[in-house]
Amino acid sequence: MADPGPQRRTAPGRLHRSVPPGAPARSCAARRAVRTAHAPGRLVPLPGRPEVLRTLRERGVKVGVVSDIGWDLRPVFREHGLGPYVDTYVLSYEHGVQKPDPRLFEKACTRLGVDPRQVLMVGDSRDADGGASALGCPVHFVDHRPVAERPDGLGPVLDLVGRPD
């Protein structure tokens, strides 16, 4: 998904985790702000993402999403019609560990039923996503830039994964 910027990406996640259920009414405004920032329509897919995910599905390639975002990405993927192309989500807030901890990547590989050496990790953070390499996953990095500055989006991934023989 498009990166909403480092402050909006990390700050709302921290804010969300800091407002416990049943908190006083003044916390409700903070919760509303977080929900608004995370509304599915606020994030835009990278160029080519729907086509890339659809093509990977047609090629029989399983897809997992491993994310450190502190909220559920599934509604965002559904909003943009991408949900049917994702086989599993491994979200750090659900597992109590963050990237680059290899356990997140291992969990995704296990859920997909795929040997890590046969998985291509595609990410935009060498520090965080590079953790997949500890399991033997090859890693392909996309530039960490705004959507408008990524005209190729994820298109190059199709040259790296699941090519028909």
PDB file of C-alpha atoms in Angstrom:
ATOM      1  CA  MET A   1       0.000   0.000   0.000  1.00  0.00           C
ATOM      2  CA  ALA A   2       1.069   3.556  -0.344  1.00  0.00           C
ATOM      3  CA  ASP A   3       3.102   4.847   2.545  1.00  0.00           C
ATOM      4  CA  PRO A   4       1.244   7.682   4.277  1.00  0.00           C
ATOM      5  CA  GLY A   5       4.573   9.074   5.446  1.00  0.00           C
ATOM      6  CA  PRO A   6       6.710   8.133   8.412  1.00  0.00           C
ATOM      7  CA  GLN A   7       4.899  10.333  10.947  1.00  0.00           C
ATOM      8  CA  ARG A   8       1.393   9.269   9.945  1.00  0.00           C
ATOM      9  CA  ARG A   9       2.500   5.684   9.573  1.00  0.00           C
ATOM     10  CA  THR A  10       4.061   5.308  12.997  1.00  0.00           C
ATOM     11  CA  ALA A  11       2.434   7.954  15.188  1.00  0.00           C
ATOM     12  CA  PRO A  12      -1.174   6.763  14.804  1.00  0.00           C
ATOM     13  CA  GLY A  13      -0.108   3.188  15.518  1.00  0.00           C
ATOM     14  CA  ARG A  14       1.541   4.274  18.748  1.00  0.00           C
ATOM     15  CA  LEU A  15      -1.433   6.451  19.632  1.00  0.00           C
ATOM     16  CA  HIS A  16      -3.817   3.591  18.967  1.00  0.00           C
ATOM     17  CA  ARG A  17      -1.883   1.251  21.224  1.00  0.00           C
ATOM     18  CA  SER A  18      -1.717   3.926  23.942  1.00  0.00           C
ATOM     19  CA  VAL A  19      -5.504   4.370  24.214  1.00  0.00           C
ATOM     20  CA  PRO A  20      -6.813   1.319  26.084  1.00  0.00           C
ATOM     21  CA  PRO A  21     -10.393   0.129  25.725  1.00  0.00           C
ATOM     22  CA  GLY A  22     -12.646   1.696  28.351  1.00  0.00           C
ATOM     23  CA  ALA A  23     -10.453   4.804  28.620  1.00  0.00           C
ATOM     24  CA  PRO A  24     -12.088   8.109  29.651  1.00  0.00           C
ATOM     25  CA  ALA A  25     -14.156  10.044  27.121  1.00  0.00           C
ATOM     26  CA  ARG A  26     -11.284  12.412  26.284  1.00  0.00           C
ATOM     27  CA  SER A  27      -9.538   9.407  24.719  1.00  0.00           C
ATOM     28  CA  CYS A  28     -12.438   8.910  22.313  1.00  0.00           C
ATOM     29  CA  ALA A  29     -11.279  11.864  20.216  1.00  0.00           C
ATOM     30  CA  ALA A  30      -7.861  10.233  19.914  1.00  0.00           C
ATOM     31  CA  ARG A  31      -9.483   6.956  18.825  1.00  0.00           C
ATOM     32  CA  ARG A  32     -11.585   8.779  16.199  1.00  0.00           C
ATOM     33  CA  ALA A  33      -8.451  10.488  14.848  1.00  0.00           C
ATOM     34  CA  VAL A  34      -6.707   7.137  14.535  1.00  0.00           C
ATOM     35  CA  ARG A  35      -9.703   5.518  12.802  1.00  0.00           C
ATOM     36  CA  THR A  36      -9.892   8.425  10.345  1.00  0.00           C
ATOM     37  CA  ALA A  37      -6.164   8.234   9.522  1.00  0.00           C
ATOM     38  CA  HIS A  38      -6.527   4.476   8.952  1.00  0.00           C
ATOM     39  CA  ALA A  39      -9.715   4.600   6.912  1.00  0.00           C
ATOM     40  CA  PRO A  40      -9.346   2.218   3.945  1.00  0.00           C
ATOM     41  CA  GLY A  41      -9.998   4.953   1.369  1.00  0.00           C
ATOM     42  CA  ARG A  42      -7.151   7.102   2.735  1.00  0.00           C
ATOM     43  CA  LEU A  43      -4.442   4.740   1.443  1.00  0.00           C
ATOM     44  CA  VAL A  44      -3.877   4.218  -2.264  1.00  0.00           C
ATOM     45  CA  PRO A  45      -2.314   1.079  -3.796  1.00  0.00           C
ATOM     46  CA  LEU A  46       1.048   1.370  -5.479  1.00  0.00           C
ATOM     47  CA  PRO A  47       0.885   1.561  -9.272  1.00  0.00           C
ATOM     48  CA  GLY A  48       0.359  -1.887 -10.757  1.00  0.00           C
ATOM     49  CA  ARG A  49      -0.439  -3.589  -7.455  1.00  0.00           C
ATOM     50  CA  PRO A  50      -3.832  -4.999  -8.518  1.00  0.00           C
ATOM     51  CA  GLU A  51      -2.410  -6.279 -11.814  1.00  0.00           C
ATOM     52  CA  VAL A  52       0.672  -7.759 -10.148  1.00  0.00           C
ATOM     53  CA  LEU A  53      -1.351  -9.538  -7.460  1.00  0.00           C
ATOM     54  CA  ARG A  54      -3.874 -10.808 -10.020  1.00  0.00           C
ATOM     55  CA  THR A  55      -1.077 -12.122 -12.253  1.00  0.00           C
ATOM     56  CA  LEU A  56       0.655 -13.827  -9.343  1.00  0.00           C
ATOM     57  CA  ARG A  57      -2.649 -15.514  -8.433  1.00  0.00           C
ATOM     58  CA  GLU A  58      -3.060 -16.689 -12.045  1.00  0.00           C
ATOM     59  CA  ARG A  59       0.477 -18.118 -11.913  1.00  0.00           C
ATOM     60  CA  GLY A  60      -0.350 -20.021  -8.734  1.00  0.00           C
ATOM     61  CA  VAL A  61       1.958 -17.938  -6.538  1.00  0.00           C
ATOM     62  CA  LYS A  62       0.842 -17.584  -2.925  1.00  0.00           C
ATOM     63  CA  VAL A  63       0.969 -14.090  -1.411  1.00  0.00           C
ATOM     64  CA  GLY A  64       1.418 -13.081   2.201  1.00  0.00           C
ATOM     65  CA  VAL A  65       1.516  -9.634   3.756  1.00  0.00           C
ATOM     66  CA  VAL A  66       3.925  -9.096   6.653  1.00  0.00           C
ATOM     67  CA  SER A  67       3.493  -5.663   8.212  1.00  0.00           C
ATOM     68  CA  ASP A  68       4.619  -3.629  11.203  1.00  0.00           C
ATOM     69  CA  ILE A  69       1.700  -1.205  10.942  1.00  0.00           C
ATOM     70  CA  GLY A  70      -0.066  -1.102  14.302  1.00  0.00           C
ATOM     71  CA  TRP A  71      -3.566  -1.667  12.914  1.00  0.00           C
ATOM     72  CA  ASP A  72      -5.415  -4.134  10.705  1.00  0.00           C
ATOM     73  CA  LEU A  73      -4.580  -3.761   6.999  1.00  0.00           C
ATOM     74  CA  ARG A  74      -7.204  -6.259   5.825  1.00  0.00           C
ATOM     75  CA  PRO A  75      -9.963  -3.636   5.362  1.00  0.00           C
ATOM     76  CA  VAL A  76      -7.607  -1.534   3.233  1.00  0.00           C
ATOM     77  CA  PHE A  77      -6.882  -4.471   0.949  1.00  0.00           C
ATOM     78  CA  ARG A  78     -10.605  -5.308   0.722  1.00  0.00           C
ATOM     79  CA  GLU A  79     -11.519  -1.664  -0.034  1.00  0.00           C
ATOM     80  CA  HIS A  80      -9.201  -1.697  -3.041  1.00  0.00           C
ATOM     81  CA  GLY A  81     -10.271  -5.138  -4.271  1.00  0.00           C
ATOM     82  CA  LEU A  82      -6.961  -6.741  -3.302  1.00  0.00           C
ATOM     83  CA  GLY A  83      -8.203  -9.039  -0.536  1.00  0.00           C
ATOM     84  CA  PRO A  84      -8.855 -12.043  -2.808  1.00  0.00           C
ATOM     85  CA  TYR A  85      -5.203 -12.044  -3.911  1.00  0.00           C
ATOM     86  CA  VAL A  86      -3.697 -12.319  -0.405  1.00  0.00           C
ATOM     87  CA  ASP A  87      -3.459 -15.758   1.188  1.00  0.00           C
ATOM     88  CA  THR A  88      -2.333 -14.650   4.647  1.00  0.00           C
ATOM     89  CA  TYR A  89      -1.564 -11.590   6.730  1.00  0.00           C
ATOM     90  CA  VAL A  90       1.048 -11.566   9.490  1.00  0.00           C
ATOM     91  CA  LEU A  91       0.704  -8.288  11.357  1.00  0.00           C
ATOM     92  CA  SER A  92       3.227  -7.506  14.069  1.00  0.00           C
ATOM     93  CA  TYR A  93       0.660  -6.105  16.485  1.00  0.00           C
ATOM     94  CA  GLU A  94      -1.098  -9.485  16.472  1.00  0.00           C
ATOM     95  CA  HIS A  95       2.098 -11.398  17.300  1.00  0.00           C
ATOM     96  CA  GLY A  96       3.885  -9.093  19.735  1.00  0.00           C
ATOM     97  CA  VAL A  97       7.087  -8.875  17.675  1.00  0.00           C
ATOM     98  CA  GLN A  98       8.259  -6.452  15.021  1.00  0.00           C
ATOM     99  CA  LYS A  99      10.355  -6.668  11.897  1.00  0.00           C
ATOM    100  CA  PRO A 100      13.143  -7.538  11.390  1.00  0.00           C
ATOM    101  CA  ASP A 101      12.362 -10.397  13.798  1.00  0.00           C
ATOM    102  CA  PRO A 102      12.505 -13.499  11.573  1.00  0.00           C
ATOM    103  CA  ARG A 103       9.580 -15.050  13.456  1.00  0.00           C
ATOM    104  CA  LEU A 104       7.138 -12.835  11.540  1.00  0.00           C
ATOM    105  CA  PHE A 105       8.496 -13.982   8.188  1.00  0.00           C
ATOM    106  CA  GLU A 106       8.652 -17.579   9.391  1.00  0.00           C
ATOM    107  CA  LYS A 107       4.981 -17.399  10.438  1.00  0.00           C
ATOM    108  CA  ALA A 108       4.041 -16.155   6.947  1.00  0.00           C
ATOM    109  CA  CYS A 109       6.019 -18.943   5.255  1.00  0.00           C
ATOM    110  CA  THR A 110       4.418 -21.535   7.523  1.00  0.00           C
ATOM    111  CA  ARG A 111       0.921 -20.251   6.825  1.00  0.00           C
ATOM    112  CA  LEU A 112       1.645 -20.266   3.095  1.00  0.00           C
ATOM    113  CA  GLY A 113       3.109 -23.772   3.309  1.00  0.00           C
ATOM    114  CA  VAL A 114       6.251 -22.649   1.499  1.00  0.00           C
ATOM    115  CA  ASP A 115       9.946 -23.164   2.287  1.00  0.00           C
ATOM    116  CA  PRO A 116      11.458 -19.718   3.054  1.00  0.00           C
ATOM    117  CA  ARG A 117      14.160 -20.285   0.437  1.00  0.00           C
ATOM    118  CA  GLN A 118      11.385 -20.398  -2.158  1.00  0.00           C
ATOM    119  CA  VAL A 119       9.817 -17.097  -1.029  1.00  0.00           C
ATOM    120  CA  LEU A 120      10.613 -13.664  -2.414  1.00  0.00           C
ATOM    121  CA  MET A 121      10.203 -10.969   0.233  1.00  0.00           C
ATOM    122  CA  VAL A 122       9.288  -7.650  -1.368  1.00  0.00           C
ATOM    123  CA  GLY A 123       9.688  -4.673   0.928  1.00  0.00           C
ATOM    124  CA  ASP A 124      10.687  -1.046   1.189  1.00  0.00           C
ATOM    125  CA  SER A 125      12.879  -1.088   4.306  1.00  0.00           C
ATOM    126  CA  ARG A 126      16.294  -2.669   4.267  1.00  0.00           C
ATOM    127  CA  ASP A 127      16.379  -2.649   8.068  1.00  0.00           C
ATOM    128  CA  ALA A 128      12.933  -4.132   8.679  1.00  0.00           C
ATOM    129  CA  ASP A 129      12.314  -6.304   5.629  1.00  0.00           C
ATOM    130  CA  GLY A 130      15.870  -7.550   5.466  1.00  0.00           C
ATOM    131  CA  GLY A 131      14.995  -9.773   8.437  1.00  0.00           C
ATOM    132  CA  ALA A 132      13.508 -12.265   5.976  1.00  0.00           C
ATOM    133  CA  SER A 133      17.008 -13.036   4.721  1.00  0.00           C
ATOM    134  CA  ALA A 134      17.822 -14.671   8.082  1.00  0.00           C
ATOM    135  CA  LEU A 135      15.477 -17.488   6.975  1.00  0.00           C
ATOM    136  CA  GLY A 136      17.038 -17.727   3.539  1.00  0.00           C
ATOM    137  CA  CYS A 137      14.375 -15.684   1.740  1.00  0.00           C
ATOM    138  CA  PRO A 138      15.680 -13.686  -1.173  1.00  0.00           C
ATOM    139  CA  VAL A 139      14.664 -10.037  -0.693  1.00  0.00           C
ATOM    140  CA  HIS A 140      13.701  -7.486  -3.356  1.00  0.00           C
ATOM    141  CA  PHE A 141      13.488  -3.855  -2.278  1.00  0.00           C
ATOM    142  CA  VAL A 142      11.256  -1.216  -3.798  1.00  0.00           C
ATOM    143  CA  ASP A 143      12.106   2.422  -3.258  1.00  0.00           C
ATOM    144  CA  HIS A 144      10.556   3.960  -0.160  1.00  0.00           C
ATOM    145  CA  ARG A 145       9.006   6.975  -1.911  1.00  0.00           C
ATOM    146  CA  PRO A 146       5.537   8.491  -2.363  1.00  0.00           C
ATOM    147  CA  VAL A 147       3.221   6.632  -4.760  1.00  0.00           C
ATOM    148  CA  ALA A 148       3.450   9.356  -7.413  1.00  0.00           C
ATOM    149  CA  GLU A 149       7.215   8.839  -7.550  1.00  0.00           C
ATOM    150  CA  ARG A 150       6.975   5.071  -8.123  1.00  0.00           C
ATOM    151  CA  PRO A 151       5.668   4.716 -11.675  1.00  0.00           C
ATOM    152  CA  ASP A 152       6.731   1.061 -11.949  1.00  0.00           C
ATOM    153  CA  GLY A 153       5.217   0.179  -8.589  1.00  0.00           C
ATOM    154  CA  LEU A 154       5.462  -3.569  -8.146  1.00  0.00           C
ATOM    155  CA  GLY A 155       5.594  -4.413 -11.865  1.00  0.00           C
ATOM    156  CA  PRO A 156       9.226  -5.614 -11.760  1.00  0.00           C
ATOM    157  CA  VAL A 157       8.221  -8.354  -9.279  1.00  0.00           C
ATOM    158  CA  LEU A 158       6.557 -10.255 -12.127  1.00  0.00           C
ATOM    159  CA  ASP A 159       9.974 -10.717 -13.746  1.00  0.00           C
ATOM    160  CA  LEU A 160      11.267 -12.283 -10.528  1.00  0.00           C
ATOM    161  CA  VAL A 161       8.454 -14.617  -9.428  1.00  0.00           C
ATOM    162  CA  GLY A 162       6.311 -17.355 -10.881  1.00  0.00           C
ATOM    163  CA  ARG A 163       7.135 -16.956 -14.530  1.00  0.00           C
ATOM    164  CA  PRO A 164       5.366 -19.493 -16.694  1.00  0.00           C
ATOM    165  CA  ASP A 165       7.781 -22.155 -17.990  1.00  0.00           C
TER     166      ASP A 165
END
